[in-house]
mmCIF file of C-alpha atoms in Angstrom:
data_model
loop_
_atom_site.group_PDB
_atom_site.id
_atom_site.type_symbol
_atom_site.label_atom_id
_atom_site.label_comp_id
_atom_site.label_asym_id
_atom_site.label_seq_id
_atom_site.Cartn_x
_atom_site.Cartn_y
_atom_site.Cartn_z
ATOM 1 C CA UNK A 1174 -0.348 -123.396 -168.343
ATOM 2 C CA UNK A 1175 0.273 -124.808 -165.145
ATOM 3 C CA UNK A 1176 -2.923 -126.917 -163.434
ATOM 4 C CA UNK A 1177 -3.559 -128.006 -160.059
ATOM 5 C CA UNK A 1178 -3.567 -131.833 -159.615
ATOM 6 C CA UNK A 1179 -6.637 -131.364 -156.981
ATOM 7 C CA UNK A 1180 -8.572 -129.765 -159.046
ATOM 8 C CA UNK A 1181 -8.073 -128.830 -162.537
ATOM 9 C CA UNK A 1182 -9.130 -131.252 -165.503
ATOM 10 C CA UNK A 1183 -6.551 -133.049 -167.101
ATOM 11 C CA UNK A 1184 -5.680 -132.656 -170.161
ATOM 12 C CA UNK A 1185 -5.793 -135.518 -173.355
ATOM 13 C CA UNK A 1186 -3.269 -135.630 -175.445
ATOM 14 C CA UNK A 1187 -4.533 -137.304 -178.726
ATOM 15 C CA UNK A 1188 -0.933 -139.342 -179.510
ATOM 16 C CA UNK A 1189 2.195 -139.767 -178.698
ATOM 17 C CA UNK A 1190 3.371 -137.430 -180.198
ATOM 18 C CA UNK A 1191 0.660 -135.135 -178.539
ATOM 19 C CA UNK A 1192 2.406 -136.560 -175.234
ATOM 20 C CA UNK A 1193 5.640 -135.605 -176.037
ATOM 21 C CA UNK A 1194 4.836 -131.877 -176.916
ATOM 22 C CA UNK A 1195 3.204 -131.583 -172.719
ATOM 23 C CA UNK A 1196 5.991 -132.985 -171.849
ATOM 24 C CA UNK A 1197 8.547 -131.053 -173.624
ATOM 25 C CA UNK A 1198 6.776 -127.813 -172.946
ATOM 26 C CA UNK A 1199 6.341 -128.905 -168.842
ATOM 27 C CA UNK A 1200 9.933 -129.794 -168.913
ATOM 28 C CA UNK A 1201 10.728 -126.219 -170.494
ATOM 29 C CA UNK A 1202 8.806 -124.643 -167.705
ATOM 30 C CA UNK A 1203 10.619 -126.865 -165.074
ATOM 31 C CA UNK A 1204 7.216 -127.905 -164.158
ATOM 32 C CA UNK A 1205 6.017 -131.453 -162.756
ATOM 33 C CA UNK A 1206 4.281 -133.552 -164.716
ATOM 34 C CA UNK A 1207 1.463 -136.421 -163.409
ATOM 35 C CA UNK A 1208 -0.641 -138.966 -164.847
ATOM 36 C CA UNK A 1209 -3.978 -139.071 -164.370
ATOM 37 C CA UNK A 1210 -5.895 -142.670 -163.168
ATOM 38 C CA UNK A 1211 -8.210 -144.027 -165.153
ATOM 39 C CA UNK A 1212 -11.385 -142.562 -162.986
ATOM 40 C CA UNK A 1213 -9.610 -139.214 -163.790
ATOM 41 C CA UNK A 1214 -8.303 -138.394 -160.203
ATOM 42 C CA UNK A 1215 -4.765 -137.896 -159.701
ATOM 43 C CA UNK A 1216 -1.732 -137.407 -157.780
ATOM 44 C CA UNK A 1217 -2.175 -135.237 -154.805
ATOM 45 C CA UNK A 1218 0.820 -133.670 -154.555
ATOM 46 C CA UNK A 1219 1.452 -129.871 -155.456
ATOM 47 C CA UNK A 1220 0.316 -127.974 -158.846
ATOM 48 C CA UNK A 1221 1.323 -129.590 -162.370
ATOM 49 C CA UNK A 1222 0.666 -130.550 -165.618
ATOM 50 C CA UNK A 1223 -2.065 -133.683 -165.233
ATOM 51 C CA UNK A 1224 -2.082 -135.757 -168.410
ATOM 52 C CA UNK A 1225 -4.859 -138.143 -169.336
ATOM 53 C CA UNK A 1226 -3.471 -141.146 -171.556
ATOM 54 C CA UNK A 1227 -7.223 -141.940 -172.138
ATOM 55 C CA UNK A 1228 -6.768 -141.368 -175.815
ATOM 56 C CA UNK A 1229 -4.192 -143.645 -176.452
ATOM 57 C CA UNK A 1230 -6.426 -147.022 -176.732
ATOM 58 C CA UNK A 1231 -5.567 -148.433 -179.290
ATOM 59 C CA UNK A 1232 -4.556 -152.369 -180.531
ATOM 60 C CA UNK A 1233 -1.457 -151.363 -182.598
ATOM 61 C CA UNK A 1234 -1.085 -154.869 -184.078
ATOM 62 C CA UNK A 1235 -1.978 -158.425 -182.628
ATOM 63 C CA UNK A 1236 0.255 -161.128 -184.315
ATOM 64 C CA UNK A 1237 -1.758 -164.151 -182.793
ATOM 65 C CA UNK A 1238 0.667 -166.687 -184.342
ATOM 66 C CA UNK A 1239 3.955 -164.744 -183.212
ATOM 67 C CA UNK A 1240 2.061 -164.843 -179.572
ATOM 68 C CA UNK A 1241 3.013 -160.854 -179.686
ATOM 69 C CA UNK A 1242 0.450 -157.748 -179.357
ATOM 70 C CA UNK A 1243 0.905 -154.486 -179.606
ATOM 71 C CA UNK A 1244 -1.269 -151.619 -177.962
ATOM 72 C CA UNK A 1245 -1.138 -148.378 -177.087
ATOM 73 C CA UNK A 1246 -0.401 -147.684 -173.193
ATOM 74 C CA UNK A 1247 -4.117 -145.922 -172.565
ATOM 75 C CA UNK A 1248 -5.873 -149.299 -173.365
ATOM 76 C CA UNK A 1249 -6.899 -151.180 -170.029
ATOM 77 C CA UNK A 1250 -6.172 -154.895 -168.840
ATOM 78 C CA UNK A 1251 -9.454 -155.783 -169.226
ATOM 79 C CA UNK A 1252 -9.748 -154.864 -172.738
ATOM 80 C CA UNK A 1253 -6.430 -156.158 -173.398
ATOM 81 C CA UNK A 1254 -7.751 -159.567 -172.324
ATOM 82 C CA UNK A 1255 -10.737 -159.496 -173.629
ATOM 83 C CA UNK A 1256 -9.102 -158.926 -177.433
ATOM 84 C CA UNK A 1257 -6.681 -161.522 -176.940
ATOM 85 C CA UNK A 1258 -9.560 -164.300 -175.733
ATOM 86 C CA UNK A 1259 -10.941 -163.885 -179.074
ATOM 87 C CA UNK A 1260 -7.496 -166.204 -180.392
ATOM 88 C CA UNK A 1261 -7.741 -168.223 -177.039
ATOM 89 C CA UNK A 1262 -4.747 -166.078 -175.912
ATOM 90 C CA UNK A 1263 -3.870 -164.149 -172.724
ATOM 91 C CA UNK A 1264 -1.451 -162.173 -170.418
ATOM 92 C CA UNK A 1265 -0.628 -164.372 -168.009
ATOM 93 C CA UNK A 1266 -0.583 -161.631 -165.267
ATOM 94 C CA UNK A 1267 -2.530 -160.987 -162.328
ATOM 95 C CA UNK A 1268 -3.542 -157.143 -162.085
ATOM 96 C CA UNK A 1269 -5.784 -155.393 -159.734
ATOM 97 C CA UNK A 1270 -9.042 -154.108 -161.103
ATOM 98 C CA UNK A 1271 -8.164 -155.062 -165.165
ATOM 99 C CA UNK A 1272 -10.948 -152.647 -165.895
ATOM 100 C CA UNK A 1273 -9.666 -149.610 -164.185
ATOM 101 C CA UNK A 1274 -5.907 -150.656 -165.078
ATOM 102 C CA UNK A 1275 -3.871 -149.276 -168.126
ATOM 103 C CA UNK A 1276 -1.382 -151.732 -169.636
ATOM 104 C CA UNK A 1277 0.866 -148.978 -169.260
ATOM 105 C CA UNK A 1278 -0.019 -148.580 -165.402
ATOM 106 C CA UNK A 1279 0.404 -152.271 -164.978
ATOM 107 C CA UNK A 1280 3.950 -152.429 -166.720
ATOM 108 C CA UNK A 1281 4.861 -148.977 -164.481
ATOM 109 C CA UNK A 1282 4.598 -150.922 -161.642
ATOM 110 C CA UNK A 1283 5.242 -154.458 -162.589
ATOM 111 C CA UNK A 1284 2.083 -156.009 -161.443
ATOM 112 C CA UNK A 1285 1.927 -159.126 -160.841
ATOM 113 C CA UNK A 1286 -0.280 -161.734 -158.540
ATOM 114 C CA UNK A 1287 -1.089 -165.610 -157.378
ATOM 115 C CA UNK A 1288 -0.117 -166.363 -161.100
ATOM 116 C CA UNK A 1289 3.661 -165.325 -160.632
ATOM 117 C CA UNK A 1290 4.824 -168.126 -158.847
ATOM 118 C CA UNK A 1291 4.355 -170.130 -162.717
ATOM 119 C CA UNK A 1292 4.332 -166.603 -164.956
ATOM 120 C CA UNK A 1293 6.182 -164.255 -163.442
ATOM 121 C CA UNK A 1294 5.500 -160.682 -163.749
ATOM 122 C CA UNK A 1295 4.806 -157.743 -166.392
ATOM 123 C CA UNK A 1296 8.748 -157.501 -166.737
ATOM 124 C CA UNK A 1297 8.591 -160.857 -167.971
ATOM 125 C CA UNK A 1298 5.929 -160.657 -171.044
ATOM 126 C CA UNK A 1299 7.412 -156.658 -172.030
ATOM 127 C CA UNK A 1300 9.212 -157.168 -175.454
ATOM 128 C CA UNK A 1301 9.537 -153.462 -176.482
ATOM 129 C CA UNK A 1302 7.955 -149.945 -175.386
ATOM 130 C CA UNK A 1303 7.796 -146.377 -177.139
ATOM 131 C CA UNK A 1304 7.766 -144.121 -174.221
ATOM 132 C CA UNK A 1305 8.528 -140.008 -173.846
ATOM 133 C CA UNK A 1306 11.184 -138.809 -171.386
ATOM 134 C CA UNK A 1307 11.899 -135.861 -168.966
ATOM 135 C CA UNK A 1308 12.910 -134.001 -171.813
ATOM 136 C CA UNK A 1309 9.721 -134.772 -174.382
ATOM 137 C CA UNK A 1310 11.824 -136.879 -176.495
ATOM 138 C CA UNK A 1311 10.221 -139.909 -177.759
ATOM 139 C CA UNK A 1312 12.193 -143.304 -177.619
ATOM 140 C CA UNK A 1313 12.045 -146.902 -178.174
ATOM 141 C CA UNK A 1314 13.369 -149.999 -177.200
ATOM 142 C CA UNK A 1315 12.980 -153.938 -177.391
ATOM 143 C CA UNK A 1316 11.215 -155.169 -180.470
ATOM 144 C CA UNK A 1317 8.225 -157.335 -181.725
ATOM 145 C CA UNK A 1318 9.903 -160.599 -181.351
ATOM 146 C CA UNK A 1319 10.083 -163.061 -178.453
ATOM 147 C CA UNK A 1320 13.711 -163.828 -178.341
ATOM 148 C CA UNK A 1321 15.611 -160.010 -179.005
ATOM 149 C CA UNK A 1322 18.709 -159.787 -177.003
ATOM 150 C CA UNK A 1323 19.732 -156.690 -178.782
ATOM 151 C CA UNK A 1324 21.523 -154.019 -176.586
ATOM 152 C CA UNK A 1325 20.791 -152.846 -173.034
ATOM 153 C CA UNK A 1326 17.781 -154.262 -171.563
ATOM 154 C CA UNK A 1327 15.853 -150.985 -170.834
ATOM 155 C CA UNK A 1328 12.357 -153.252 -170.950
ATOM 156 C CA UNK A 1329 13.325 -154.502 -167.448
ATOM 157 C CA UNK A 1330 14.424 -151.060 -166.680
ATOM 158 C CA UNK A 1331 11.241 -149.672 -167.174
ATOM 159 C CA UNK A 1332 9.015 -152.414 -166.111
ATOM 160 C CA UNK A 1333 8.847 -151.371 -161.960
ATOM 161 C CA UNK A 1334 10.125 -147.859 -162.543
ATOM 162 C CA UNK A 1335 6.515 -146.522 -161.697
ATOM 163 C CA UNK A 1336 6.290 -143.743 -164.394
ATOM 164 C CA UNK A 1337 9.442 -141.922 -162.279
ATOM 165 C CA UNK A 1338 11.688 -142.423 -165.578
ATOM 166 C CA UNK A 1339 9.684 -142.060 -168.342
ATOM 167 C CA UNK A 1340 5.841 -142.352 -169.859
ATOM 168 C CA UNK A 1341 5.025 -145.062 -171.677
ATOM 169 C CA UNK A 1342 2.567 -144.413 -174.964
ATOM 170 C CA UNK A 1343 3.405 -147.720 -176.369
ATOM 171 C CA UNK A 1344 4.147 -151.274 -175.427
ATOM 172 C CA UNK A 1345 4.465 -154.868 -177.163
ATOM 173 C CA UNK A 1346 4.063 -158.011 -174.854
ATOM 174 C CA UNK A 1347 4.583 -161.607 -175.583
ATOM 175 C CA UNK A 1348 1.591 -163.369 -174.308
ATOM 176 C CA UNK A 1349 0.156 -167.364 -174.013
ATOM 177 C CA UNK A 1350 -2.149 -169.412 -174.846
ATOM 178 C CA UNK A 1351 -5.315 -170.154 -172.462
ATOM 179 C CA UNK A 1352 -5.315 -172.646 -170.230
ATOM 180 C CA UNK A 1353 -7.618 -175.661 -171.014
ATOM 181 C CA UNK A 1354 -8.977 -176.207 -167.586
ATOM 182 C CA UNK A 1355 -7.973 -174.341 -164.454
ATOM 183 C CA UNK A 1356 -8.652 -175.392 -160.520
ATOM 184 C CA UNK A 1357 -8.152 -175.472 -156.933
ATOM 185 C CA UNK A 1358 -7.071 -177.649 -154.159
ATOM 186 C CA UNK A 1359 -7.392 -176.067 -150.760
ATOM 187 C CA UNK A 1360 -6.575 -177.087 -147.076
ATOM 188 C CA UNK A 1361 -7.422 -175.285 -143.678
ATOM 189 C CA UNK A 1362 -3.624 -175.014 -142.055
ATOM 190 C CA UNK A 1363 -3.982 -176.604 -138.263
ATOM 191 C CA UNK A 1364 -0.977 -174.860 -137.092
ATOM 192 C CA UNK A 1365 2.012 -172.495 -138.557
ATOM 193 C CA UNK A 1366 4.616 -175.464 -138.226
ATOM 194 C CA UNK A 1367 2.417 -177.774 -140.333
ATOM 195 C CA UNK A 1368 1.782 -175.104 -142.995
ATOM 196 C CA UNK A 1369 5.899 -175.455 -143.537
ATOM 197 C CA UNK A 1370 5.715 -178.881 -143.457
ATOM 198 C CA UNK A 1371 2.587 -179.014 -146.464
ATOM 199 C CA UNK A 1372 4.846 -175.983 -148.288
ATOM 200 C CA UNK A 1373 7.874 -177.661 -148.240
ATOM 201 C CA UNK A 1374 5.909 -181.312 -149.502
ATOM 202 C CA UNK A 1375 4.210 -179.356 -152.108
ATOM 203 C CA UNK A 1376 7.794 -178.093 -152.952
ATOM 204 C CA UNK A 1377 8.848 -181.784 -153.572
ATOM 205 C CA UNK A 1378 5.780 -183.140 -155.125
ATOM 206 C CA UNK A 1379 5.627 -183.478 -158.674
ATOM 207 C CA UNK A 1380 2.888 -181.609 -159.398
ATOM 208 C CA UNK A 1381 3.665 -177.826 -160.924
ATOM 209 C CA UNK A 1382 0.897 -174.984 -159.496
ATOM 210 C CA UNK A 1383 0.639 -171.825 -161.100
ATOM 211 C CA UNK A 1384 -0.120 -170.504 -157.505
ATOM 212 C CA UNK A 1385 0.320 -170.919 -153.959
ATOM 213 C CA UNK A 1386 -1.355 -168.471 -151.476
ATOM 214 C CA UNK A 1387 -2.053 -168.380 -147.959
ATOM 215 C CA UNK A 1388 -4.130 -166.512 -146.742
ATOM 216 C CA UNK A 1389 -4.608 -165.826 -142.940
ATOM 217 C CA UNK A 1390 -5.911 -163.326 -140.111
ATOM 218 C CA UNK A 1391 -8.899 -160.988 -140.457
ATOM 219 C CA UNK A 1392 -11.718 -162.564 -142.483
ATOM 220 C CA UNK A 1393 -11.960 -160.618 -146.061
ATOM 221 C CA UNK A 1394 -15.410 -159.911 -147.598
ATOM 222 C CA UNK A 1395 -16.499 -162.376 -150.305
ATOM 223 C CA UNK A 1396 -14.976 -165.402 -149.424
ATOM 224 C CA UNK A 1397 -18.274 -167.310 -148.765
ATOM 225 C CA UNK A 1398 -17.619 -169.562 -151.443
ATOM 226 C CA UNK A 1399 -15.633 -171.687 -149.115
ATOM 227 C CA UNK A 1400 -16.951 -170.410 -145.726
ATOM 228 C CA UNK A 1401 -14.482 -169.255 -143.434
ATOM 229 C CA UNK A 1402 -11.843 -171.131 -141.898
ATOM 230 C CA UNK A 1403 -12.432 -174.019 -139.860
ATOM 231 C CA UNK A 1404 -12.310 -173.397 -135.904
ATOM 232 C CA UNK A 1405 -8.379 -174.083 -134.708
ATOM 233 C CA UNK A 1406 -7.000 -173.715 -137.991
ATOM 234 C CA UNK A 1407 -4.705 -170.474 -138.557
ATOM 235 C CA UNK A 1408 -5.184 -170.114 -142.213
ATOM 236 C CA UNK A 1409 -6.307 -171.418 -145.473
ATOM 237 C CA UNK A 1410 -3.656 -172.443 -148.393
ATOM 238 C CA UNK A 1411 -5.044 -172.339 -152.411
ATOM 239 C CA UNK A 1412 -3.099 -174.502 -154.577
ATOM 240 C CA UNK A 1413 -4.010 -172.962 -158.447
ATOM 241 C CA UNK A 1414 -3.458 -175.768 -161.558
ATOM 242 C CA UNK A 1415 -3.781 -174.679 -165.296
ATOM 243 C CA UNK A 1416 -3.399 -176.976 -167.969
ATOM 244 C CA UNK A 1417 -5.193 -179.994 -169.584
ATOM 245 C CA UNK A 1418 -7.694 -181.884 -167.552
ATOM 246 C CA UNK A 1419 -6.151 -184.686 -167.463
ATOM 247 C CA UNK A 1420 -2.549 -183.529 -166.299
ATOM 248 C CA UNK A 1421 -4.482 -181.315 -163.493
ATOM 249 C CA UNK A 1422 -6.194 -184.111 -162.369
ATOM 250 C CA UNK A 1423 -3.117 -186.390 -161.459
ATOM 251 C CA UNK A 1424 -1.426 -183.619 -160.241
ATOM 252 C CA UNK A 1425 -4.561 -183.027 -157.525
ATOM 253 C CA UNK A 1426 -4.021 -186.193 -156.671
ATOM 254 C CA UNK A 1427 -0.643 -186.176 -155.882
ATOM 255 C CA UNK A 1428 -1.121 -183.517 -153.412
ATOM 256 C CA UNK A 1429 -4.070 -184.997 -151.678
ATOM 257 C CA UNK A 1430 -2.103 -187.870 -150.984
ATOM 258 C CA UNK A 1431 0.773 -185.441 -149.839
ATOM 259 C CA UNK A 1432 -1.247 -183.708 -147.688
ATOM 260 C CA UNK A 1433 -2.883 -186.109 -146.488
ATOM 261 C CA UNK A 1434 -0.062 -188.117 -144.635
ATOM 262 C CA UNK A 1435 0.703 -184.622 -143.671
ATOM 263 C CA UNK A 1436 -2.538 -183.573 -141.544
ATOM 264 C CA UNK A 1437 -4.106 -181.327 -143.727
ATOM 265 C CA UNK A 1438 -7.342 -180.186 -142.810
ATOM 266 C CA UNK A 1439 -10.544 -180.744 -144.821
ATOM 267 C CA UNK A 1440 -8.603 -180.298 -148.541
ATOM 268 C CA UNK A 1441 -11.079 -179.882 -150.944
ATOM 269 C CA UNK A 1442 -11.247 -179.424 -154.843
ATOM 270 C CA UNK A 1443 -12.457 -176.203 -156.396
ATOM 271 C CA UNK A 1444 -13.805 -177.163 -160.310
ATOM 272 C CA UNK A 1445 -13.215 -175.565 -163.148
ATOM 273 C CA UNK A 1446 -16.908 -174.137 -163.145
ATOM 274 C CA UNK A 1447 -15.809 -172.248 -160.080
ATOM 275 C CA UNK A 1448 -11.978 -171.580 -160.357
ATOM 276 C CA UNK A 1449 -12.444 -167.691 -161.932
ATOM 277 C CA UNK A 1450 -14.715 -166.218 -158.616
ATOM 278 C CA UNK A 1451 -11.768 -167.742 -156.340
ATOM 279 C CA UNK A 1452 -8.790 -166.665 -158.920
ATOM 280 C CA UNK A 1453 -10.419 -162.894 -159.147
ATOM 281 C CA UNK A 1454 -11.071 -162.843 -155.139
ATOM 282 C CA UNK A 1455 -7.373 -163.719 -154.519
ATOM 283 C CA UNK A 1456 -6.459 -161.194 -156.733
ATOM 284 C CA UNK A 1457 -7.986 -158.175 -155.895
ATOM 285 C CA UNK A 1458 -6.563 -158.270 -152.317
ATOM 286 C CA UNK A 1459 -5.557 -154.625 -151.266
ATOM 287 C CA UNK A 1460 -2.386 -154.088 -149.414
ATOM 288 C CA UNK A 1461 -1.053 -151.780 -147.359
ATOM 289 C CA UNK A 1462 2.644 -153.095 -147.218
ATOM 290 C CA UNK A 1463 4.946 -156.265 -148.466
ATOM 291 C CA UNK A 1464 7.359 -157.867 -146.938
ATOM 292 C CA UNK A 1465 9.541 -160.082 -149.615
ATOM 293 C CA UNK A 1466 11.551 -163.168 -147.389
ATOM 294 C CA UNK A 1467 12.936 -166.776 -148.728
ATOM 295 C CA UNK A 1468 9.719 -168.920 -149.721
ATOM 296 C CA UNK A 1469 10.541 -170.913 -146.559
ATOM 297 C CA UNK A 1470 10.103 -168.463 -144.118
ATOM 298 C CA UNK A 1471 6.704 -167.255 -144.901
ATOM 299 C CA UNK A 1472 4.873 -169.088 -142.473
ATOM 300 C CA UNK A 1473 7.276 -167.836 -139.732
ATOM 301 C CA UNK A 1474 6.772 -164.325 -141.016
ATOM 302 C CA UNK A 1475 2.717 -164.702 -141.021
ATOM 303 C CA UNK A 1476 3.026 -166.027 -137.166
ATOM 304 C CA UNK A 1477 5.077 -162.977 -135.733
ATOM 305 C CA UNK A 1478 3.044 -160.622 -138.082
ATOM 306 C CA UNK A 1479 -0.303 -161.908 -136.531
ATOM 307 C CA UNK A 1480 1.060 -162.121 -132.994
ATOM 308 C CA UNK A 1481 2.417 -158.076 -133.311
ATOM 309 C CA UNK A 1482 -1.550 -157.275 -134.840
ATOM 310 C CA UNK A 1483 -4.087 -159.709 -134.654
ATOM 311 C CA UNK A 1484 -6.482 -157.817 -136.372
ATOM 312 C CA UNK A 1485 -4.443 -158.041 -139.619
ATOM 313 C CA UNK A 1486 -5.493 -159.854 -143.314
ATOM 314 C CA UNK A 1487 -2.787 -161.622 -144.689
ATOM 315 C CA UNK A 1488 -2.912 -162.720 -147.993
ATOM 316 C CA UNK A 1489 0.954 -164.252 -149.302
ATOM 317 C CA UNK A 1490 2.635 -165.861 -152.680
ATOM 318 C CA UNK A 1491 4.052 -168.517 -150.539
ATOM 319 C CA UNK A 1492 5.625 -170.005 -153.032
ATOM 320 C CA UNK A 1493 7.389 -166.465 -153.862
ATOM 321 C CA UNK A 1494 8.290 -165.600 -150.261
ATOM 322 C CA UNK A 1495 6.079 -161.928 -151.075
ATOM 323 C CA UNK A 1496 3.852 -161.929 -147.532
ATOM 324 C CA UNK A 1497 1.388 -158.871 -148.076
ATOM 325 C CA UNK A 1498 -0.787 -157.491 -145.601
ATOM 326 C CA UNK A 1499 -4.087 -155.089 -145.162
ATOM 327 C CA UNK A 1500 -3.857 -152.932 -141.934
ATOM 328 C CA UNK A 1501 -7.067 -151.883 -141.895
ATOM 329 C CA UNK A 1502 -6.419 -148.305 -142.698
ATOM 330 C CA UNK A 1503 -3.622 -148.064 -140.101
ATOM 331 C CA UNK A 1504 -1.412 -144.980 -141.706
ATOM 332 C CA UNK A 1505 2.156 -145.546 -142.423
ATOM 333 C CA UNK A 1506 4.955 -143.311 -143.798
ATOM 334 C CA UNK A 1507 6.515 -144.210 -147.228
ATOM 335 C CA UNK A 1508 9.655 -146.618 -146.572
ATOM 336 C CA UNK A 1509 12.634 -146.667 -148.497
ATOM 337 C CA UNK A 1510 15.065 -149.253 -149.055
ATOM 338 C CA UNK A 1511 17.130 -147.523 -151.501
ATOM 339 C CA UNK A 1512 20.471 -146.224 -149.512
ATOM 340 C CA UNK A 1513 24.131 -146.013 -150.245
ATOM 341 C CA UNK A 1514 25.788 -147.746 -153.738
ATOM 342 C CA UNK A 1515 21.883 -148.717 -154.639
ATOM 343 C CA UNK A 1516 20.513 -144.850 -154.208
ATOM 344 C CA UNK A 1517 23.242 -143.469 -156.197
ATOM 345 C CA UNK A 1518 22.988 -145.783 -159.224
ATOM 346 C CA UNK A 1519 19.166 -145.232 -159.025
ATOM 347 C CA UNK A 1520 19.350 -141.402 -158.743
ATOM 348 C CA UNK A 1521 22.256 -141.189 -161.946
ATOM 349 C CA UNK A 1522 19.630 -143.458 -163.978
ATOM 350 C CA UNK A 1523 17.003 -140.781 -162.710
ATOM 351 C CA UNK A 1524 19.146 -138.289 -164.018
ATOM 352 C CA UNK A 1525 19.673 -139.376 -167.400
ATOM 353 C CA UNK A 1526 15.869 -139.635 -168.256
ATOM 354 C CA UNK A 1527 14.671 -136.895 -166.305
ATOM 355 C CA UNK A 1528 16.955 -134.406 -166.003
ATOM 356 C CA UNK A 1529 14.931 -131.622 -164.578
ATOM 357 C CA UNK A 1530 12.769 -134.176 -162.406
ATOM 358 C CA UNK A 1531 9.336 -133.531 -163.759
ATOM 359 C CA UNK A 1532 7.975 -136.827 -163.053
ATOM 360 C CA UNK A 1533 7.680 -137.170 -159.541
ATOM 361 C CA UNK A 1534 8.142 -140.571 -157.311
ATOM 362 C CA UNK A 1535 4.607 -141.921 -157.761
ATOM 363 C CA UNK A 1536 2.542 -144.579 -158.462
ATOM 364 C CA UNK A 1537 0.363 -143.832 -161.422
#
């Protein structure tokens, strides 16, 4: 039975297994396949089969010692976290809404956030994955253990592939223990050339952040924790610390000395007590586009990107080089990078787990 994506309810397989027979079936009927978001609306795009992974929530196995868990792809971030706080554990990943956000969404897309400057992304913490392909054939690959350099590497494959290869049911991910104290240190930037010249001493100081964002342009709703941005300043930079007290507390001091001798404006320290509201707001910044450069051109990029639109929030992993902005709802046409030798080797991998191209280029 073929459903429309706009309006027909999707349907919930109750396993894998259940998973693989839609697919195989859809892929018999040379029909697309989507996935259906977590509030139950889904891709827009032409009839198909919608499938719900809803049902697949479960913990599979958490080996607290190993630093491993296993869960099924339907369970959400939130929950995820949440189970693994109980062993003063975590995924180290910054994701979007952890509530409304499969694991398997987050891996399909390889979210990450302020956090990957230390941590990296989903790629990083993926050990192994059961997953169905274009043909309703489930497979696995990777393993349960934190070193496994056993054959091709199809967990970075699939980490970033946004659901266009394959649908995860299943994944295992390494994960860390919880910080013991996490804060701030923030500075109002006075100009664009200074904010290289604090990046580049924070680059040569000793102390190790977890994060570095800037964040510039159009005020965001819910920053009143820290007021807006001083008068003449272009932008605000957030330097994140995790780790004992102690060690975060000479590293602070390190950089207020650093950025002090390099006319830093009005640095102050956000505690522990206050560190998650300021982590979660950086986080759930929406984008409209990215633009990925060399760490030390993101304050050039943030000038000529505020010049072209003022009205423009800019929120970037400086120490990353990924510069993301908000548009305000300005409407843009999907952009692909993907062209010659780089298209071709993406399309033949395309080809070999989706033969008949039921899962569409989408974000699930």
């Amino acid at each position: 039975m073929t459903l429309s994506p706009n309006n027909a309810e999707p349907r919930t397989p109750a396993d894998q297994n259940a998973v693989a027979d839609a697919v195989r079936q859809a892929a018999q009927n040379g029909t697309p396949v989507f996935l259906a978001r977590r509030d139950h609306a889904s891709h827009p795009i032409g009839p198909g089969v919608v499938l719900s992974l809803a049902a697949l929530n479960h913990v599979i196995d958490h080996a607290a010692d190993d630093m491993t868990i296993t869960v099924e792809a339907g369970v959400t971030v939130g929950e995820l976290q949440r189970r693994l706080a109980e062993k003063r554990q975590r995924l180290p990943v910054d994701v979007t809404d952890p509530d409304g956000t499969t694991v398997g969404a987050a891996v399909a897309k390889n979210a990450a956030g302020p956090r990957q400057y230390a941590f990296g992304s989903m790629r990083d913490y993926l050990l192994g994955f059961t997953a169905v392909d274009g043909l309703g054939r489930l497979f696995s690959a990777g393993g349960r253990v934190v070193k496994n350099a056993a054959g091709y590497n199809l967990c970075r494959l699939m980490a970033g592939s946004r659901g266009t290869l394959a649908l995860l049911t299943q994944v295992t991910l390494m994960v860390r223990p919880m910080p013991e104290s996490s804060v701030f240190f923030v500075c109002d930037v006075p100009d664009f050339q200074r904010g290289e010249r604090l990046l580049a001493d924070l680059a040569r100081s000793p102390a190790r952040p977890v994060a570095i964002e800037f964040v510039a342009g159009r005020p965001r709703h819910g920053d009143s924790m820290l007021g807006p941005v001083l008068a003449g300043n272009v932008g605000r930079l957030y330097v994140g610390f995790e780790g004992p007290a102690n060690e975060i507390d000479w590293m602070v001091e390190q950089l207020r000395s650093a950025w002090s001798a390099a006319g830093a404006t009005a640095p102050m320290l956000v505690p522990h007590d206050r560190a998650d509201s300021l982590w979660a707001w950086l986080i759930d910044f929406q984008a409209d586009r990215q633009f990925n450069v060399l760490p030390g051109q993101v304050m050039e990029t943030a000038e000529k990107l505020l010049q072209s639109q003022p009205a423009l929030a800019l929120e970037a992993h400086a120490g990353n080089g990924v510069v993301r902005v908000d548009e305000g709802g300005v409407e843009r046409e999907q952009e692909s990078f993907a062209s010659g030798v780089e298209a071709t080797i993406a399309q033949a991998i395309k080809d070999r787990f989706d033969p008949k191209n039921i899962f569409p280029s989408a974000e699930n």
